[in-house]
Amino acid sequence: MRVLVVDHPLVAHKLTVLRDRETSSPVFRLLTEELVTLLAYEATREVRVETVSIRTPVTSTEGVGLVKPTPLVVPILRAGLGMLEGMTRLVPTAEVGFLGMARNEETLEAITYAERLPDDLTGRQVFVLDPMLATGGTLREAIKFLFARGAADITCICLLAAPEGLATLQEELDGRNVTIVLASIDEKLDEKSYIVPGLGDAGDRLYGVVG
Ligand code: URA
């Protein structure tokens, strides 16, 4: 498993505004999309391309095109949905599947409550979107699920991670073809498994609190 923290002043600036408790939901949504586009630029460095021949108005030449089937993007519902637009802006031909996962706030175990994905992901390059890598439980289950369907390599784009969650994934996914792309590795988890300093509940900040 590889971990890449994107070191760029605009990423740091946008993340700072996201962290600010005074930032409203509409601004939070917009900034999340912008931030994901910047992270996706780094996360797609290994996206599979092939040589294609084209004609410019002047001559024939060769360039590159995305290999088919194009990458599969999988936002983890609910908060990952806020990252989808930022990702598809960069890779508009990507296919999109959905995985609904939530954590049981008492046991902190991840449960899958919805799934809309191709049955066979053999050889596919998959990009998972989940803003907060806290305990790592949700991502671990999502990654296992996608590998079980045949995914070849998985890149997870997250806004923040806690060292504890990264360590869990590192331990359990060592040797697997997984890359985690992040804007920051924060200090720690608190007693309720929120990331510190973090940005609070990403789903609530994107979409408001639901009962
Ligand atoms: N999920 C969130 O939305 N925020 C955290 O800090 C941890 C998990």
mmCIF file of C-alpha atoms and ligand atoms in Angstrom:
data_model
loop_
_atom_site.group_PDB
_atom_site.id
_atom_site.type_symbol
_atom_site.label_atom_id
_atom_site.label_comp_id
_atom_site.label_asym_id
_atom_site.label_seq_id
_atom_site.Cartn_x
_atom_site.Cartn_y
_atom_site.Cartn_z
ATOM 1 C CA MET A 1 0.000 0.000 0.000
ATOM 2 C CA ARG A 2 1.282 3.462 -0.900
ATOM 3 C CA VAL A 3 0.324 6.755 0.749
ATOM 4 C CA LEU A 4 0.640 10.073 -1.058
ATOM 5 C CA VAL A 5 0.008 13.371 0.735
ATOM 6 C CA VAL A 6 -0.421 16.082 -1.872
ATOM 7 C CA ASP A 7 1.829 18.960 -0.897
ATOM 8 C CA HIS A 8 0.544 22.084 -2.628
ATOM 9 C CA PRO A 9 -0.274 25.530 -1.218
ATOM 10 C CA LEU A 10 -3.725 25.611 -2.853
ATOM 11 C CA VAL A 11 -4.580 22.228 -1.370
ATOM 12 C CA ALA A 12 -3.480 23.466 2.073
ATOM 13 C CA HIS A 13 -5.440 26.707 1.663
ATOM 14 C CA LYS A 14 -8.682 25.037 0.571
ATOM 15 C CA LEU A 15 -8.349 22.481 3.350
ATOM 16 C CA THR A 16 -7.927 25.255 5.929
ATOM 17 C CA VAL A 17 -11.203 26.854 4.834
ATOM 18 C CA LEU A 18 -12.916 23.434 4.944
ATOM 19 C CA ARG A 19 -11.700 22.882 8.503
ATOM 20 C CA ASP A 20 -13.087 26.244 9.671
ATOM 21 C CA ARG A 21 -16.324 25.642 11.576
ATOM 22 C CA GLU A 22 -17.709 28.942 10.238
ATOM 23 C CA THR A 23 -17.598 27.710 6.618
ATOM 24 C CA SER A 24 -21.157 27.219 5.362
ATOM 25 C CA SER A 25 -22.438 24.058 3.627
ATOM 26 C CA PRO A 26 -22.618 25.635 0.140
ATOM 27 C CA VAL A 27 -18.995 26.838 0.390
ATOM 28 C CA PHE A 28 -17.945 23.531 1.931
ATOM 29 C CA ARG A 29 -19.452 21.614 -1.020
ATOM 30 C CA LEU A 30 -17.795 23.848 -3.583
ATOM 31 C CA LEU A 31 -14.386 23.665 -1.903
ATOM 32 C CA THR A 32 -14.625 19.882 -1.537
ATOM 33 C CA GLU A 33 -15.131 19.579 -5.290
ATOM 34 C CA GLU A 34 -12.201 21.890 -6.026
ATOM 35 C CA LEU A 35 -9.954 20.070 -3.593
ATOM 36 C CA VAL A 36 -10.871 16.674 -5.026
ATOM 37 C CA THR A 37 -10.028 17.862 -8.542
ATOM 38 C CA LEU A 38 -6.551 18.839 -7.301
ATOM 39 C CA LEU A 39 -6.097 15.512 -5.481
ATOM 40 C CA ALA A 40 -7.459 13.591 -8.470
ATOM 41 C CA TYR A 41 -4.812 15.154 -10.686
ATOM 42 C CA GLU A 42 -2.151 13.404 -8.573
ATOM 43 C CA ALA A 43 -4.243 10.271 -7.995
ATOM 44 C CA THR A 44 -4.633 9.635 -11.723
ATOM 45 C CA ARG A 45 -0.919 9.764 -12.502
ATOM 46 C CA GLU A 46 -0.956 6.006 -13.201
ATOM 47 C CA VAL A 47 -4.254 5.954 -15.085
ATOM 48 C CA ARG A 48 -3.981 3.523 -17.997
ATOM 49 C CA VAL A 49 -3.586 5.084 -21.402
ATOM 50 C CA GLU A 50 -2.823 3.758 -24.851
ATOM 51 C CA THR A 51 -1.330 5.275 -27.957
ATOM 52 C CA VAL A 52 -3.897 6.649 -30.404
ATOM 53 C CA SER A 53 -3.451 8.120 -33.875
ATOM 54 C CA ILE A 54 -5.134 11.401 -34.688
ATOM 55 C CA ARG A 55 -5.007 14.057 -37.388
ATOM 56 C CA THR A 56 -4.461 17.662 -36.352
ATOM 57 C CA PRO A 57 -5.502 20.339 -38.862
ATOM 58 C CA VAL A 58 -1.848 20.249 -39.979
ATOM 59 C CA THR A 59 -0.682 16.611 -39.950
ATOM 60 C CA SER A 60 -1.084 13.108 -38.532
ATOM 61 C CA THR A 61 0.354 12.424 -35.097
ATOM 62 C CA GLU A 62 0.122 10.137 -32.135
ATOM 63 C CA GLY A 63 -1.240 10.917 -28.689
ATOM 64 C CA VAL A 64 -2.818 9.016 -25.803
ATOM 65 C CA GLY A 65 -6.348 7.991 -24.919
ATOM 66 C CA LEU A 66 -7.776 6.317 -21.816
ATOM 67 C CA VAL A 67 -7.821 2.536 -22.069
ATOM 68 C CA LYS A 68 -11.286 0.942 -22.125
ATOM 69 C CA PRO A 69 -12.965 0.042 -19.876
ATOM 70 C CA THR A 70 -12.324 3.475 -18.404
ATOM 71 C CA PRO A 71 -11.683 3.812 -14.657
ATOM 72 C CA LEU A 72 -14.503 3.097 -12.268
ATOM 73 C CA VAL A 73 -15.157 5.804 -9.684
ATOM 74 C CA VAL A 74 -16.868 4.665 -6.482
ATOM 75 C CA PRO A 75 -18.040 7.318 -4.010
ATOM 76 C CA ILE A 76 -18.810 5.873 -0.588
ATOM 77 C CA LEU A 77 -22.254 7.184 0.376
ATOM 78 C CA ARG A 78 -23.062 9.559 1.930
ATOM 79 C CA ALA A 79 -20.062 11.880 2.249
ATOM 80 C CA GLY A 80 -18.160 10.502 -0.771
ATOM 81 C CA LEU A 81 -20.958 11.834 -2.966
ATOM 82 C CA GLY A 82 -19.700 15.350 -2.268
ATOM 83 C CA MET A 83 -16.434 14.385 -3.975
ATOM 84 C CA LEU A 84 -17.925 12.928 -7.165
ATOM 85 C CA GLU A 85 -18.314 16.103 -9.190
ATOM 86 C CA GLY A 86 -14.692 17.115 -8.516
ATOM 87 C CA MET A 87 -13.498 13.725 -9.742
ATOM 88 C CA THR A 88 -15.664 13.419 -12.857
ATOM 89 C CA ARG A 89 -14.727 16.961 -13.883
ATOM 90 C CA LEU A 90 -11.212 15.617 -14.367
ATOM 91 C CA VAL A 91 -12.171 12.197 -15.776
ATOM 92 C CA PRO A 92 -15.555 12.754 -17.448
ATOM 93 C CA THR A 93 -15.566 9.382 -19.229
ATOM 94 C CA ALA A 94 -15.135 7.389 -15.999
ATOM 95 C CA GLU A 95 -17.932 5.028 -15.041
ATOM 96 C CA VAL A 96 -19.497 5.583 -11.643
ATOM 97 C CA GLY A 97 -20.616 2.915 -9.175
ATOM 98 C CA PHE A 98 -21.983 3.431 -5.669
ATOM 99 C CA LEU A 99 -21.272 1.844 -2.335
ATOM 100 C CA GLY A 100 -23.366 2.829 0.680
ATOM 101 C CA MET A 101 -21.464 2.282 3.893
ATOM 102 C CA ALA A 102 -21.970 3.628 7.370
ATOM 103 C CA ARG A 103 -20.273 3.063 10.640
ATOM 104 C CA ASN A 104 -22.175 1.773 13.624
ATOM 105 C CA GLU A 105 -21.421 4.568 16.114
ATOM 106 C CA GLU A 106 -21.279 2.081 19.023
ATOM 107 C CA THR A 107 -19.201 -0.751 17.581
ATOM 108 C CA LEU A 108 -17.514 1.504 14.959
ATOM 109 C CA GLU A 109 -17.878 -1.445 12.512
ATOM 110 C CA ALA A 110 -18.595 -0.578 8.867
ATOM 111 C CA ILE A 111 -21.877 -1.877 7.430
ATOM 112 C CA THR A 112 -22.823 -1.972 3.724
ATOM 113 C CA TYR A 113 -26.399 -0.753 3.189
ATOM 114 C CA ALA A 114 -26.409 -0.182 -0.591
ATOM 115 C CA GLU A 115 -24.409 -1.263 -3.596
ATOM 116 C CA ARG A 116 -24.625 -0.463 -7.291
ATOM 117 C CA LEU A 117 -21.506 -1.779 -9.002
ATOM 118 C CA PRO A 118 -20.658 -4.029 -11.952
ATOM 119 C CA ASP A 119 -20.614 -7.715 -10.864
ATOM 120 C CA ASP A 120 -17.274 -8.263 -12.535
ATOM 121 C CA LEU A 121 -14.439 -5.808 -11.961
ATOM 122 C CA THR A 122 -11.714 -8.065 -13.314
ATOM 123 C CA GLY A 123 -8.703 -5.977 -14.251
ATOM 124 C CA ARG A 124 -10.464 -2.673 -13.549
ATOM 125 C CA GLN A 125 -8.747 0.388 -12.168
ATOM 126 C CA VAL A 126 -10.942 1.723 -9.362
ATOM 127 C CA PHE A 127 -10.958 5.118 -7.639
ATOM 128 C CA VAL A 128 -12.729 5.186 -4.276
ATOM 129 C CA LEU A 129 -13.926 8.512 -2.877
ATOM 130 C CA ASP A 130 -14.297 8.861 0.883
ATOM 131 C CA PRO A 131 -13.408 12.146 2.586
ATOM 132 C CA MET A 132 -12.445 10.918 6.069
ATOM 133 C CA LEU A 133 -10.092 8.008 6.700
ATOM 134 C CA ALA A 134 -10.667 7.766 10.454
ATOM 135 C CA THR A 135 -10.466 4.220 11.902
ATOM 136 C CA GLY A 136 -10.001 2.833 8.385
ATOM 137 C CA GLY A 137 -12.885 0.380 8.900
ATOM 138 C CA THR A 138 -15.077 1.687 6.073
ATOM 139 C CA LEU A 139 -12.275 1.868 3.532
ATOM 140 C CA ARG A 140 -10.966 -1.552 4.514
ATOM 141 C CA GLU A 141 -14.395 -3.112 3.890
ATOM 142 C CA ALA A 142 -14.869 -1.179 0.628
ATOM 143 C CA ILE A 143 -11.427 -2.202 -0.641
ATOM 144 C CA LYS A 144 -11.991 -5.872 0.263
ATOM 145 C CA PHE A 145 -15.364 -5.768 -1.497
ATOM 146 C CA LEU A 146 -13.840 -4.323 -4.694
ATOM 147 C CA PHE A 147 -10.910 -6.759 -4.747
ATOM 148 C CA ALA A 148 -13.372 -9.639 -4.228
ATOM 149 C CA ARG A 149 -15.107 -8.511 -7.439
ATOM 150 C CA GLY A 150 -11.777 -8.636 -9.285
ATOM 151 C CA ALA A 151 -10.504 -5.028 -9.202
ATOM 152 C CA ALA A 152 -6.850 -4.858 -10.258
ATOM 153 C CA ASP A 153 -5.782 -1.745 -8.428
ATOM 154 C CA ILE A 154 -7.545 0.647 -6.115
ATOM 155 C CA THR A 155 -6.759 4.296 -5.444
ATOM 156 C CA CYS A 156 -8.599 5.938 -2.558
ATOM 157 C CA ILE A 157 -8.933 9.702 -2.571
ATOM 158 C CA CYS A 158 -9.546 11.122 0.910
ATOM 159 C CA LEU A 159 -9.380 14.645 2.287
ATOM 160 C CA LEU A 160 -7.975 13.674 5.689
ATOM 161 C CA ALA A 161 -6.601 10.625 7.445
ATOM 162 C CA ALA A 162 -5.782 9.755 11.042
ATOM 163 C CA PRO A 163 -2.482 7.930 11.609
ATOM 164 C CA GLU A 164 -4.412 5.147 13.408
ATOM 165 C CA GLY A 165 -6.596 4.435 10.359
ATOM 166 C CA LEU A 166 -3.642 4.514 7.999
ATOM 167 C CA ALA A 167 -1.763 2.062 10.234
ATOM 168 C CA THR A 168 -4.756 -0.317 10.226
ATOM 169 C CA LEU A 169 -4.967 -0.257 6.442
ATOM 170 C CA GLN A 170 -1.215 -0.612 6.080
ATOM 171 C CA GLU A 171 -1.271 -3.695 8.294
ATOM 172 C CA GLU A 172 -4.246 -5.337 6.614
ATOM 173 C CA LEU A 173 -3.543 -4.404 3.014
ATOM 174 C CA ASP A 174 0.198 -4.773 2.933
ATOM 175 C CA GLY A 175 1.273 -6.088 -0.451
ATOM 176 C CA ARG A 176 -2.047 -5.189 -2.126
ATOM 177 C CA ASN A 177 -2.177 -2.775 -5.022
ATOM 178 C CA VAL A 178 -3.703 0.117 -3.069
ATOM 179 C CA THR A 179 -2.797 3.819 -3.105
ATOM 180 C CA ILE A 180 -4.193 6.366 -0.658
ATOM 181 C CA VAL A 181 -4.098 9.991 -1.837
ATOM 182 C CA LEU A 182 -4.699 12.639 0.815
ATOM 183 C CA ALA A 183 -4.626 16.361 1.515
ATOM 184 C CA SER A 184 -3.357 15.818 5.081
ATOM 185 C CA ILE A 185 -2.507 13.269 7.746
ATOM 186 C CA ASP A 186 -3.873 14.757 10.945
ATOM 187 C CA GLU A 187 -2.766 14.248 14.555
ATOM 188 C CA LYS A 188 -5.019 11.525 15.943
ATOM 189 C CA LEU A 189 -8.521 10.211 16.579
ATOM 190 C CA ASP A 190 -10.503 11.436 19.572
ATOM 191 C CA GLU A 191 -12.494 9.154 21.902
ATOM 192 C CA LYS A 192 -15.443 9.177 19.461
ATOM 193 C CA SER A 193 -13.147 8.342 16.541
ATOM 194 C CA TYR A 194 -13.357 11.797 15.017
ATOM 195 C CA ILE A 195 -10.216 13.035 13.318
ATOM 196 C CA VAL A 196 -8.319 15.745 15.278
ATOM 197 C CA PRO A 197 -8.051 18.590 14.327
ATOM 198 C CA GLY A 198 -10.183 17.314 11.418
ATOM 199 C CA LEU A 199 -13.172 19.119 10.020
ATOM 200 C CA GLY A 200 -16.019 17.508 11.940
ATOM 201 C CA ASP A 201 -18.581 15.188 10.368
ATOM 202 C CA ALA A 202 -17.991 15.516 6.628
ATOM 203 C CA GLY A 203 -21.493 14.254 5.710
ATOM 204 C CA ASP A 204 -23.168 16.735 8.041
ATOM 205 C CA ARG A 205 -21.014 19.601 6.839
ATOM 206 C CA LEU A 206 -21.807 18.763 3.204
ATOM 207 C CA TYR A 207 -25.490 17.950 3.529
ATOM 208 C CA GLY A 208 -26.656 19.013 6.993
ATOM 209 C CA VAL A 209 -27.491 16.894 10.018
ATOM 210 C CA VAL A 210 -30.006 14.100 9.496
ATOM 211 C CA GLY A 211 -31.699 12.418 12.436
HETATM 212 N N1 URA B 1 -16.063 10.764 9.733
HETATM 213 C C1 URA B 1 -16.196 12.108 9.678
HETATM 214 O O1 URA B 1 -17.048 12.624 8.942
HETATM 215 N N2 URA B 1 -15.370 12.869 10.425
HETATM 216 C C2 URA B 1 -14.421 12.345 11.224
HETATM 217 O O2 URA B 1 -13.699 13.104 11.878
HETATM 218 C C3 URA B 1 -14.310 10.936 11.290
HETATM 219 C C4 URA B 1 -15.135 10.165 10.521
#
